[in-house]
Coordinates of C-alpha atoms and ligand atoms in Angstrom, one line a residue:
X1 CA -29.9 -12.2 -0.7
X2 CA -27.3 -12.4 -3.5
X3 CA -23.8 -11.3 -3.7
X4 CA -22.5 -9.9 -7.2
X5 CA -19.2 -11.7 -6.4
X6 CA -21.2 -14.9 -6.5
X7 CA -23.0 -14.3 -9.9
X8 CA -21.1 -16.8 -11.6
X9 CA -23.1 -19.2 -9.7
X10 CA -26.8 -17.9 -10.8
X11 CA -26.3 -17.2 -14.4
X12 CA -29.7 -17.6 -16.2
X13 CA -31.4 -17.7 -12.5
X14 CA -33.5 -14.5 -10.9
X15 CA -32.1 -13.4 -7.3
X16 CA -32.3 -10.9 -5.0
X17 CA -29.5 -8.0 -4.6
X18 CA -29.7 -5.3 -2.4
X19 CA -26.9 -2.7 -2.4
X20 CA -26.9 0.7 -3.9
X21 CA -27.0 2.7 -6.9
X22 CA -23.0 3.7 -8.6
X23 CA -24.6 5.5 -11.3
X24 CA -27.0 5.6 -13.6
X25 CA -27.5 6.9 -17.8
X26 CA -30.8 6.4 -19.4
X27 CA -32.2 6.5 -22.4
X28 CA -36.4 6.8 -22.9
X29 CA -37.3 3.2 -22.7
X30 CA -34.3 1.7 -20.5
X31 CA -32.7 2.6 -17.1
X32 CA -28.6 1.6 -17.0
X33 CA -27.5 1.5 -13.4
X34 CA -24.4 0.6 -12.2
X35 CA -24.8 -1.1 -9.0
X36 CA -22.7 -2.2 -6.2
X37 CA -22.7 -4.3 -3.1
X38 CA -19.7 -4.5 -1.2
X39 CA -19.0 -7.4 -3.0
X40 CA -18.5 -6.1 -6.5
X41 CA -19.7 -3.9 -9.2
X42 CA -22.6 -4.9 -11.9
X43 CA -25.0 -3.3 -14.6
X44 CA -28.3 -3.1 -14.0
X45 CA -30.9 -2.8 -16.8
X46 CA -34.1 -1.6 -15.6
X47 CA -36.3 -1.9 -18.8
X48 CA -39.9 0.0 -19.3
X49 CA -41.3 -3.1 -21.3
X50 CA -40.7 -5.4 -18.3
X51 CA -41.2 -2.6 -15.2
X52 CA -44.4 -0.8 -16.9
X53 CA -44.5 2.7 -17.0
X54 CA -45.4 3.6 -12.9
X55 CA -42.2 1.5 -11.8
X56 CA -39.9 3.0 -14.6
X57 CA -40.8 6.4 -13.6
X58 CA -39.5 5.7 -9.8
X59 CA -37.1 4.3 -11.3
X60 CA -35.9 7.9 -13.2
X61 CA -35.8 9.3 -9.9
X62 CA -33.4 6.8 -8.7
X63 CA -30.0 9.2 -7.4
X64 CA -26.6 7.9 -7.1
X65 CA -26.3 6.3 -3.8
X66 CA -29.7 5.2 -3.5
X67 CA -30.1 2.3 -1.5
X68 CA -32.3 -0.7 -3.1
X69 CA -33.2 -4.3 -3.8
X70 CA -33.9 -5.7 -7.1
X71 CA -35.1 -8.6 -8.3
X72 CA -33.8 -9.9 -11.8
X73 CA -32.4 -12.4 -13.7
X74 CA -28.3 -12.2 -14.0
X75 CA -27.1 -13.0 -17.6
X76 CA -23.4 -13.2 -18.8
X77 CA -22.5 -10.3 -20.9
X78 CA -18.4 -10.2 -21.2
X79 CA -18.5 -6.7 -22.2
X80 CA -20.2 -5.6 -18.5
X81 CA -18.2 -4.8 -15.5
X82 CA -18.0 -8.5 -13.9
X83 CA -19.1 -9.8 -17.1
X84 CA -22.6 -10.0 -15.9
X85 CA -25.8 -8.2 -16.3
X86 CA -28.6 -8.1 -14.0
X87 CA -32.3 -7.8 -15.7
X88 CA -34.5 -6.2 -13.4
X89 CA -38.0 -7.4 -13.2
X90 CA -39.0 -5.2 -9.9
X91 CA -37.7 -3.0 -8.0
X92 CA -37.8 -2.0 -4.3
X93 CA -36.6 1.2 -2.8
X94 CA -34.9 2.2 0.6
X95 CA -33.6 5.2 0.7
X96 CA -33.3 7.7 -2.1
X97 CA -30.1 9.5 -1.5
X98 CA -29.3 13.5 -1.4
X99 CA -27.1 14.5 -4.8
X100 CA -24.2 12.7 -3.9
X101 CA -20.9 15.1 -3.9
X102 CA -18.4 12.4 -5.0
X103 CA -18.1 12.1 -8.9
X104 CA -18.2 8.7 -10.3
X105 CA -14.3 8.9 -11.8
X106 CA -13.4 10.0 -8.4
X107 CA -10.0 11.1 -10.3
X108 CA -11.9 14.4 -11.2
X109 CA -11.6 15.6 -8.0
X110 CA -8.8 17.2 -5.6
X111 CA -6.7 15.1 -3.4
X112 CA -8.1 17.4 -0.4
X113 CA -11.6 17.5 -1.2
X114 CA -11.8 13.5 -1.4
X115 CA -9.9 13.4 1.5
X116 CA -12.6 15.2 3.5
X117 CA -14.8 13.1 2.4
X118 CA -13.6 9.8 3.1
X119 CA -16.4 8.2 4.5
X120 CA -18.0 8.6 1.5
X121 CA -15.0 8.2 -1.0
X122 CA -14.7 4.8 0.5
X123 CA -17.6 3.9 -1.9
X124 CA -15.6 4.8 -4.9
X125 CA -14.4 1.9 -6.8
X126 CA -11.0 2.1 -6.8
X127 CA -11.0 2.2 -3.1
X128 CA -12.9 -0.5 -3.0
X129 CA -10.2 -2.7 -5.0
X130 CA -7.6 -1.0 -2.4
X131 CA -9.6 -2.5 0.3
X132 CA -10.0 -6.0 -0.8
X133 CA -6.5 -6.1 -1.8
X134 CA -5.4 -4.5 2.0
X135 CA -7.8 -7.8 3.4
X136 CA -6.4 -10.0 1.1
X137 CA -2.6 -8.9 2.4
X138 CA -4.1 -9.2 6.1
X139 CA -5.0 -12.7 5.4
X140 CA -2.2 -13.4 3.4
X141 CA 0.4 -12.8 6.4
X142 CA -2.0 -14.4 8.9
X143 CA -1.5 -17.6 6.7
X144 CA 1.8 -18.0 6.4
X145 CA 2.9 -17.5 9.7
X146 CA -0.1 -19.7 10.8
X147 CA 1.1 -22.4 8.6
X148 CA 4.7 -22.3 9.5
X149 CA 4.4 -22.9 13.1
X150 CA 4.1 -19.2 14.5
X151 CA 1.9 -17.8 17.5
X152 CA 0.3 -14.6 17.4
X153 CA 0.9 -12.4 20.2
X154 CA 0.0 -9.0 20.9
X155 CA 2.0 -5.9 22.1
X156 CA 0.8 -3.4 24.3
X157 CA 0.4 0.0 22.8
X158 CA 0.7 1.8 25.9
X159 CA 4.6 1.6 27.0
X160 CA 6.8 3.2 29.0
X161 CA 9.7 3.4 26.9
X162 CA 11.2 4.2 22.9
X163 CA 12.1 1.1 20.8
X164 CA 12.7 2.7 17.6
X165 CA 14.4 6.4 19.1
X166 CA 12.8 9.3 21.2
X167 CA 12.0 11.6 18.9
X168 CA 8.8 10.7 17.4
X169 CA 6.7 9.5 20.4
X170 CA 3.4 10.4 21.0
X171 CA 3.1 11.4 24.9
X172 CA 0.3 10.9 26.4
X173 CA -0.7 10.4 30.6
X174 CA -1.4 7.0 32.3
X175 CA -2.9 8.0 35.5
X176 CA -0.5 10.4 36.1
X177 CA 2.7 8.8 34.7
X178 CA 3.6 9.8 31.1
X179 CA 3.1 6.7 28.7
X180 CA 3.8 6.9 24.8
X181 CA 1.9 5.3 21.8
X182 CA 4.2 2.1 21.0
X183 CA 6.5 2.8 17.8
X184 CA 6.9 -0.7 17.4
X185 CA 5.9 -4.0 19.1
X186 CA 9.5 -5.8 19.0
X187 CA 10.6 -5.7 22.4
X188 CA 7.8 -7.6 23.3
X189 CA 7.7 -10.0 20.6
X190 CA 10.8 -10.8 21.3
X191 CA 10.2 -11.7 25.1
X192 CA 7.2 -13.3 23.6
X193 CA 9.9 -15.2 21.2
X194 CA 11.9 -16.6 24.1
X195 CA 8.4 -18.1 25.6
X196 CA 7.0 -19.2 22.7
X197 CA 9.6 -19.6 19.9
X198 CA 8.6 -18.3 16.9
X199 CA 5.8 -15.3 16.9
X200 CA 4.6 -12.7 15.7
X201 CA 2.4 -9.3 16.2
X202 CA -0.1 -7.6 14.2
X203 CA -1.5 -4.2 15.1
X204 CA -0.9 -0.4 14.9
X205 CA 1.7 1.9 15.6
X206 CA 2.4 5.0 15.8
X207 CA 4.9 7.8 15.0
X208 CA 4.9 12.0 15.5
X209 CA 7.4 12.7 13.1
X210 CA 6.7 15.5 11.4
X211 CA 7.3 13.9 7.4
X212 CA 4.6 15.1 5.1
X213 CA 5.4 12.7 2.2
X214 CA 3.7 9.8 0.4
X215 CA 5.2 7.1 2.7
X216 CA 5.0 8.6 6.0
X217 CA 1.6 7.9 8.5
X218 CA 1.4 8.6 12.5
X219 CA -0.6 5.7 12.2
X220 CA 0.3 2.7 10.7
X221 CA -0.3 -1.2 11.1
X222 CA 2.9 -3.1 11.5
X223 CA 3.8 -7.2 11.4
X224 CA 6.9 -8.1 13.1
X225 CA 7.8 -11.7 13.4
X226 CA 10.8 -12.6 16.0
X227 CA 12.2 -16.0 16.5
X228 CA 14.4 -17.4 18.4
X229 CA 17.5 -19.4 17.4
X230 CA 17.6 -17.3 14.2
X231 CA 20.5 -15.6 13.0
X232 CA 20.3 -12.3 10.1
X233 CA 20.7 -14.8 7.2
X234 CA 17.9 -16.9 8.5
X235 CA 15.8 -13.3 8.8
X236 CA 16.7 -12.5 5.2
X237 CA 15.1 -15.8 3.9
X238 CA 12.1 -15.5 5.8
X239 CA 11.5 -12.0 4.1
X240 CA 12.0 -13.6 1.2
X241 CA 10.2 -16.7 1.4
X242 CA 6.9 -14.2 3.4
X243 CA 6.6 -11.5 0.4
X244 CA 6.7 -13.8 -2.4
X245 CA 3.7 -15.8 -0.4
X246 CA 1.9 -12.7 0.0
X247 CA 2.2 -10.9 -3.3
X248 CA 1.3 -14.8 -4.8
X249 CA -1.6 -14.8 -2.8
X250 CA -2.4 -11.7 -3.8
X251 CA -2.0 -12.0 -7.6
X252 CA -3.8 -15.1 -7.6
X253 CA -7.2 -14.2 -5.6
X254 CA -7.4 -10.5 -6.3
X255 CA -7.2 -10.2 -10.0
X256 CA -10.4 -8.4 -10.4
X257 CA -9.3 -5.6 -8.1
X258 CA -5.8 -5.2 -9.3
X259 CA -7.0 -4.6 -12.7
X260 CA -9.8 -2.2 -11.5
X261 CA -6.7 0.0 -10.5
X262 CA -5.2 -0.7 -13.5
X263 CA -1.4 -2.3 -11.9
X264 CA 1.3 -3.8 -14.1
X265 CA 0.8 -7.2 -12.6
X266 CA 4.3 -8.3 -14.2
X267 CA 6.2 -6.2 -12.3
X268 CA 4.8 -7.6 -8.8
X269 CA 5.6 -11.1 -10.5
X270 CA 9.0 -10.5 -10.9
X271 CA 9.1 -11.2 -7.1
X272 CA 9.2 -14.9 -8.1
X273 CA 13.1 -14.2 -9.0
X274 CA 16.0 -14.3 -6.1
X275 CA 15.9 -11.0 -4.2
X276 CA 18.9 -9.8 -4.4
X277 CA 21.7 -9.0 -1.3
X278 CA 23.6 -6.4 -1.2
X279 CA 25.6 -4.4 1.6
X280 CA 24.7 -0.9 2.9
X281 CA 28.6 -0.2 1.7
X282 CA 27.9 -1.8 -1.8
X283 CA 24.8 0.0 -2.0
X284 CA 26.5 3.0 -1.2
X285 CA 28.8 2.6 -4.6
X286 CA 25.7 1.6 -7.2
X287 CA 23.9 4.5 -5.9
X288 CA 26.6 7.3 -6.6
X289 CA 27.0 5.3 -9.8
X290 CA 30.6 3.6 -8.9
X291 CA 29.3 0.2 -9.6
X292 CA 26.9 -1.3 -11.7
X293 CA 24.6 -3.9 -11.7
X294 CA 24.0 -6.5 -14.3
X295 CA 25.9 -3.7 -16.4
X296 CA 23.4 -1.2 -15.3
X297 CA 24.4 2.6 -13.8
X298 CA 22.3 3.6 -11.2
X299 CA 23.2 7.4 -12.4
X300 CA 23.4 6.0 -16.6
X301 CA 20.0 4.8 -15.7
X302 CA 18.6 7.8 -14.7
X303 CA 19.7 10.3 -17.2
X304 CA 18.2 7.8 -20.0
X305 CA 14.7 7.6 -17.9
X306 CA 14.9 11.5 -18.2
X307 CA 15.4 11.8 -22.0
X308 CA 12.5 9.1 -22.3
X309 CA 10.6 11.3 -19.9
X310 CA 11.4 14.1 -22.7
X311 CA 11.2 12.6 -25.5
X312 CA 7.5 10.7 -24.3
X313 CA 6.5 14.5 -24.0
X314 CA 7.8 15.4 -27.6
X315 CA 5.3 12.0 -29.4
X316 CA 2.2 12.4 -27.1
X317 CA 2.2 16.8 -27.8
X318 CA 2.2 15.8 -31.3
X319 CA -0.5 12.8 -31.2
X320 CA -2.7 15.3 -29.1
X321 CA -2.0 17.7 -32.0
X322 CA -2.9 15.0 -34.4
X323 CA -6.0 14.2 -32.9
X324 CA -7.1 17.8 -32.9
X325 CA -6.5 18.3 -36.3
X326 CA -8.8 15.5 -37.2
X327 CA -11.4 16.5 -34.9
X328 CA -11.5 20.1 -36.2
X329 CA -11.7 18.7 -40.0
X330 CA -15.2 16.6 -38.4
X331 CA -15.9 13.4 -36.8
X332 CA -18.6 11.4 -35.9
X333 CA -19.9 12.3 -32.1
X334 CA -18.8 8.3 -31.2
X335 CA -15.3 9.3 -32.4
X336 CA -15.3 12.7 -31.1
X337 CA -15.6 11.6 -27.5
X338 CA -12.8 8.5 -27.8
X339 CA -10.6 11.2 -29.6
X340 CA -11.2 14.1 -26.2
X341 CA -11.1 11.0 -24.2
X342 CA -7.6 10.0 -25.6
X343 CA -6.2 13.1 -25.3
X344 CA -7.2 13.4 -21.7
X345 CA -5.5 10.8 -20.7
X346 CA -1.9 11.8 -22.9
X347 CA -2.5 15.0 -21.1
X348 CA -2.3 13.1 -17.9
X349 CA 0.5 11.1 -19.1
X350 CA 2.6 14.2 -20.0
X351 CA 2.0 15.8 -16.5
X352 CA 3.8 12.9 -14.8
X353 CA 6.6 13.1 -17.3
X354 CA 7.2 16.8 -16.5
X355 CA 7.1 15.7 -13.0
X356 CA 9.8 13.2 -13.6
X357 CA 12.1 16.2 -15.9
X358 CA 11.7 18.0 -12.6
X359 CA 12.6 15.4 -10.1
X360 CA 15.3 13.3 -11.9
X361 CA 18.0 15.9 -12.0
X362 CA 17.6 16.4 -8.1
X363 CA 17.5 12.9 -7.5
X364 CA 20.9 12.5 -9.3
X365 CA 22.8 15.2 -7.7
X366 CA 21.6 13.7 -4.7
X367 CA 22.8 10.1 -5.4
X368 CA 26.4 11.3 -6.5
X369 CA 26.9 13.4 -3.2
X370 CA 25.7 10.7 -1.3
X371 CA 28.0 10.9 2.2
X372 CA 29.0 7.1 2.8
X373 CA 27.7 6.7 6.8
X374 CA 24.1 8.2 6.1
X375 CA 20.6 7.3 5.8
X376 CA 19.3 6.8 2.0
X377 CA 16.4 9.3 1.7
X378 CA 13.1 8.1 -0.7
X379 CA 15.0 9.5 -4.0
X380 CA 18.3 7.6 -3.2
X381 CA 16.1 4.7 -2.9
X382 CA 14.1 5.0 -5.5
X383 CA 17.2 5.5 -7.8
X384 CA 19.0 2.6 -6.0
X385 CA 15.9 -0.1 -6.7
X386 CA 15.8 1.5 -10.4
X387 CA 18.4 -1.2 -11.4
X388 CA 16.8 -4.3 -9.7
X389 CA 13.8 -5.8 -11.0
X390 CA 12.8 -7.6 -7.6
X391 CA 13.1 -6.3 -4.3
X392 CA 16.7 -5.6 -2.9
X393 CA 17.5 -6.0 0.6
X394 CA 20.0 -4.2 1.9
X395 CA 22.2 -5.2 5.0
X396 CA 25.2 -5.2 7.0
X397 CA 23.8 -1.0 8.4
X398 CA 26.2 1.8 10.1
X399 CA 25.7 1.5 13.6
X400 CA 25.2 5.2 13.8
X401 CA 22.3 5.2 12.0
X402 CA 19.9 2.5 13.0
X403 CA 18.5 1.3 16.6
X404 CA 19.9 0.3 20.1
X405 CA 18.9 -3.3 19.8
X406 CA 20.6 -4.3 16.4
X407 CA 23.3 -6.4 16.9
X408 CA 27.3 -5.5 15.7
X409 CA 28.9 -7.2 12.8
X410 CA 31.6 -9.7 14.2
X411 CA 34.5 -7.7 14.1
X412 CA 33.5 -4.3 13.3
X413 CA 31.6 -2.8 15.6
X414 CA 31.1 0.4 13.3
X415 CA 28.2 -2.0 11.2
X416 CA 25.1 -3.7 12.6
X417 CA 23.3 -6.7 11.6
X418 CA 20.1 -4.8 10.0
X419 CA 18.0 -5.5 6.6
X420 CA 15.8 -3.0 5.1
X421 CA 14.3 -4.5 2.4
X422 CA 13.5 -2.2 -0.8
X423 CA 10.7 -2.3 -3.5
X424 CA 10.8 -1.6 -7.4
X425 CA 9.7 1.1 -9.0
X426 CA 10.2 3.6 -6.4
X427 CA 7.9 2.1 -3.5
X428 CA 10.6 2.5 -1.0
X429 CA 11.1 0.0 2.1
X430 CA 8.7 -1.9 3.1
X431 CA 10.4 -4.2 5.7
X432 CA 13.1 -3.2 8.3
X433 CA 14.7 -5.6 10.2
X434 CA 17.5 -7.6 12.1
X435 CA 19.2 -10.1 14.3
X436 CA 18.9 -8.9 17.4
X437 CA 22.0 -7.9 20.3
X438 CA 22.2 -11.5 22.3
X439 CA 25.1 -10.2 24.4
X440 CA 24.4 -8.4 27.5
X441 CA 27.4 -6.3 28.1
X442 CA 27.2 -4.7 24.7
X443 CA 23.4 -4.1 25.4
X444 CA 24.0 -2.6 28.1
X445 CA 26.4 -0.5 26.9
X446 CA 24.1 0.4 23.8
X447 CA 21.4 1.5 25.7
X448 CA 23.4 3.9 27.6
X449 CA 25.3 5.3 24.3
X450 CA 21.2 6.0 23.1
X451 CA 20.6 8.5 26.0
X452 CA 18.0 5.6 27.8
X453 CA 17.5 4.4 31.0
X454 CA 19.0 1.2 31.9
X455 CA 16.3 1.0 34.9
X456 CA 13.1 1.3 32.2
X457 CA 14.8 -1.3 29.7
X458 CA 16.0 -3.7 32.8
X459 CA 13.1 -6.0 31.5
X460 CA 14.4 -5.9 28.5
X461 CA 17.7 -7.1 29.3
X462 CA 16.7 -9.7 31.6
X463 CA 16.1 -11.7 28.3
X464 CA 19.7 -11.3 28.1
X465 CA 20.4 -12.6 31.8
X466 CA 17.6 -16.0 31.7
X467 CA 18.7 -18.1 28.7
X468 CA 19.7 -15.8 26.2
X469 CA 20.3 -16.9 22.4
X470 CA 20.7 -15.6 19.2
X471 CA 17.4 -13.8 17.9
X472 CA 16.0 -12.0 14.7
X473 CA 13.3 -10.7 13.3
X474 CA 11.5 -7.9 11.3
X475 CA 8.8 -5.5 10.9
X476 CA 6.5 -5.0 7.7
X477 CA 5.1 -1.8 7.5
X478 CA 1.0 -3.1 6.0
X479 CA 0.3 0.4 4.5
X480 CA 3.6 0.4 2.4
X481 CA 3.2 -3.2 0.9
X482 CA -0.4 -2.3 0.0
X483 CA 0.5 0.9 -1.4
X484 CA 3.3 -1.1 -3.5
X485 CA 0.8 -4.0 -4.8
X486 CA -1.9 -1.4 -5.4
X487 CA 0.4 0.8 -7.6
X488 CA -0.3 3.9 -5.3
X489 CA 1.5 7.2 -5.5
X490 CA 0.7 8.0 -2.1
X491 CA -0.3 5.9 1.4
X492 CA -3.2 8.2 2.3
X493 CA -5.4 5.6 0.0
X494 CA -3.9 2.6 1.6
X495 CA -5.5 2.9 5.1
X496 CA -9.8 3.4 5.6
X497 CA -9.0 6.9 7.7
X498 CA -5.0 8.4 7.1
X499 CA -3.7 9.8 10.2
X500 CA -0.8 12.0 9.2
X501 CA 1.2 15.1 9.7
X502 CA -0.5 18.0 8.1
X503 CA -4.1 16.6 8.2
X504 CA -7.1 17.0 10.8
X505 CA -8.4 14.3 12.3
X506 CA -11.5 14.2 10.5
X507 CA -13.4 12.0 8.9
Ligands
4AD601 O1 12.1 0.1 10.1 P1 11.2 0.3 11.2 O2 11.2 1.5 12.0 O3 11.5 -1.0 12.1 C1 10.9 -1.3 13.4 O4 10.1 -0.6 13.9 C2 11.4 -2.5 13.9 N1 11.1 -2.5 15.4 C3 10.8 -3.7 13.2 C4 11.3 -5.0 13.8 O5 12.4 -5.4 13.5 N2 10.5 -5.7 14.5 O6 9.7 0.0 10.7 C5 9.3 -1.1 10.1 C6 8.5 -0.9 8.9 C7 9.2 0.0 7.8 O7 10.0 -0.8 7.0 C8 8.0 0.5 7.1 O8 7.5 -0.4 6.2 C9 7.0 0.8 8.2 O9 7.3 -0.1 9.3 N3 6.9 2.2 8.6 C10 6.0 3.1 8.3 N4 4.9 3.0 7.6 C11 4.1 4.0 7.5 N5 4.4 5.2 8.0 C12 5.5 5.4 8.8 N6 5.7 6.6 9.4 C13 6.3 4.3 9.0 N7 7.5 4.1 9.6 C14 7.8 2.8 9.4
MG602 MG1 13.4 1.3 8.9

């Protein structure tokens, strides 16, 4: 058997492949397939000078989906998905599939109708680049931790208490006693952290907040390093130092992919630059438009992405206009389809612009009435990250706002030592983090101002009583970074089954 990803390596050669049928045109005296086997995407020419007449006739009836093997010769052709073709000189048959419902530009369909059918949609070749690209993250993290002297551990996901706040636990009964789904894995990474130094977990998570919007899940997969003897500076520079390795990695090994979902791969290499640091309180002031960055206003910013939005509507309405014009006068049929095809896609283009003439003016009345003290909301970030190119991490967070654990700013006990660290272009965190409470009085006391029971955290602040030290660490939400290096408007693509607010729970 012969992978497609591995046809670099049997140019001129006949092989095997077995996989199944994309899609298929024909003509009267050649078959075009696409074909695909996990591995990658190919053309297939099934010819009726090489197959004779009784094998090219099974091979009209070949549907999409169709599983089969054929045997054929793979030759370079550049202009070829993969830049190879494969020459079929038999074919063999497994299963000839039902008329398959999904289209082969899934993009014609409905958000809920491909949702539904997710087990099949999977097949789809853009989720298959989503997929390879989420492995190649998985793998990514794994090796840089591995490599700089971190264990894995594993959390439980059945606990008895909150880490992250009450509110969006899922309940449900061990043997009686009510358990929840764990929110987060950190309070036993970081008893893992004081045994082991340096760790870090890898596994779901889960949340019952009711938020029906691209970045929310109720399940998600979550990394969270913790390591002892680090302070929140030290945290910030591992952030830094991890996401550049991963979106590297990424950019080096999954080129194919990345342009198969068609990503602006220069703005993931602008992580390469410094990520820049700023306070929650200097955040505050760029987004309401108060201070600028490298001369840019937040606010300035925004009102000239809306008049490009406008203006991008006024010069694609009149090249659609154009190329109707020439298409009524006559074209050639070659010319005709790259003209409706053209115009399509500027059709498309214009509907995300009116989306953006609709969303900008909220998103600015919401960053100038930002109330200093609260939590940014996905606008406010998105309009914050607008003037960095790289991702900015924010820190230095109002105590009121974030969790239990996070430890208070020397001197000002209204601020805690907590990072959140925001992507370009709108993407939103993707890490939250901090150095962790080392003193036990003030734990104690936090836990009590958070309405939890000292008794069900007592293990928790043991690591407080045996050998306590300062601690840090963070927690990267996997769905969120693949939705940001995959260019995604929504996480539901970012995961092989969503579970979320608003959606059955099947497939
Ligand atoms: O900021 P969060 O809530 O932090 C924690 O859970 C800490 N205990 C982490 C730590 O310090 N060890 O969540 C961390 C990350 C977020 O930045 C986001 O990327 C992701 O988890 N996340 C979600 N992803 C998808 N759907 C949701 N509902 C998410 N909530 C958080
Ligand atoms: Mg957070």
């Amino acid at each position: 058997m012969h992978y497609i990803e591995d046809f670099s390596k049997y140019e001129g050669q006949e092989i095997t492949f077995k996989g199944w049928v994309a899609n298929k045109r024909e003509s009267k005296t050649n078959i075009f397939l696409v074909v695909r086997d996990g591995t990658g995407f190919c053309q297939a020419v099934l010819s009726l000078d090489v197959l004779g007449e009784e094998t090219f006739e099974v091979a009209k009836s070949l549907t999409r989906e169709t599983s089969l093997e054929i045997v054929g010769n793979v030759v370079k052709d550049e202009r070829q998905i993969g830049g190879y073709e494969l020459q079929a000189s038999s074919i063999k048959v497994h299963h000839i599939a039902k008329e398959y419902p999904i289209k082969y530009l899934e993009q014609e369909h409905g958000v809920k109708f491909l949702a539904d059918h997710r087990h099949l949609w999977l097949r789809s070749r853009r989720q298959w680049a989503i997929m390879r690209v989420r492995n190649e993250i998985i793998m990514s993290i794994h090796d840089f931790f591995q490599q700089n002297g971190f264990v894995q551990t594993d959390a439980p996901l059945l606990t008895g208490n909150a880490c992250e706040g009450t509110t969006d636990l899922f309940e449900t009964d061990f043997f009686g006693v009510p358990a929840y789904l764990s929110q987060s894995g950190q309070l036993y990474a970081e008893a893992m952290a004081m045994a082991l130094g340096k760790v870090y977990t890898f596994g779901p998570t889960f949340r019952s907040e009711k938020s029906d919007t691209p970045r929310h899940l109720s399940e998600f997969w979550m990394i969270e390093p913790e390591m002892a003897f680090y302070d929140l500076d030290m945290d910030m520079d591992l952030i830094e130092a991890f996401i550049k390795h991963v979106i590297n990695r990424v950019l080096k090994n999954r080129k194919v992919e990345l342009d198969t979902l068609g990503r602006d791969v220069s703005k993931l290499e602008n992580v390469n630059q410094d990520f820049p640091r700023i306070t929650y309180t200097e955040a505050v002031k760029v987004l309401q438009g108060k201070s600028e960055v490298n001369g840019r206003n937040a606010i300035t910013v925004q009102e000239e992405d809306l008049a490009a939005a406008k203006q991008a509507i006024v010069d694609l309405t009149a090249t659609i206009e154009a190329n109707e014009k020439e298409m009524k006068a006559g074209v050639k049929k070659g010319k005709r389809n790259y003209l409706t095809a053209q115009n399509d896609k500027f059709k498309q283009e214009i509907k995300v612009h009116e989306e953006s003439i609709r969303n900008i003016p909220k998103w600015i009345a919401s960053a100038q009435n930002f109330k200093d003290g609260e939590d940014f909301g996905g606008s406010d970030e998105t309009v914050l990250t607008r003037v960095f190119d790289a991702p900015v991490m924010v820190y230095n967070w109002p105590t009121k706002i974030k969790a239990f654990y996070m430890k208070e700013v020397e001197g000002d006990p209204n601020f805690v030592k907590g990072v959140d660290l925001l992507a370009p272009d709108g993407y939103g965190e993707i890490v939250g983090g901090s150095e962790r409470e080392s003193d036990l009085e003030i734990l104690s006391r936090k836990i009590k101002e958070h309405d939890l029971s000292l008794d069900d955290f007592q293990w928790y602040v043991d690591l407080r009583i045996f050998g306590s030290v300062p601690h840090s660490g963070f927690g990267l939400g996997l769905e969120r970074i693949v939705r940001w290096v995959c260019g995604l408007n929504h996480l539901r693509e970012t995961i092989p089954f969503q579970r979320r607010y608003g959606r059955k729970l099947v497939p």
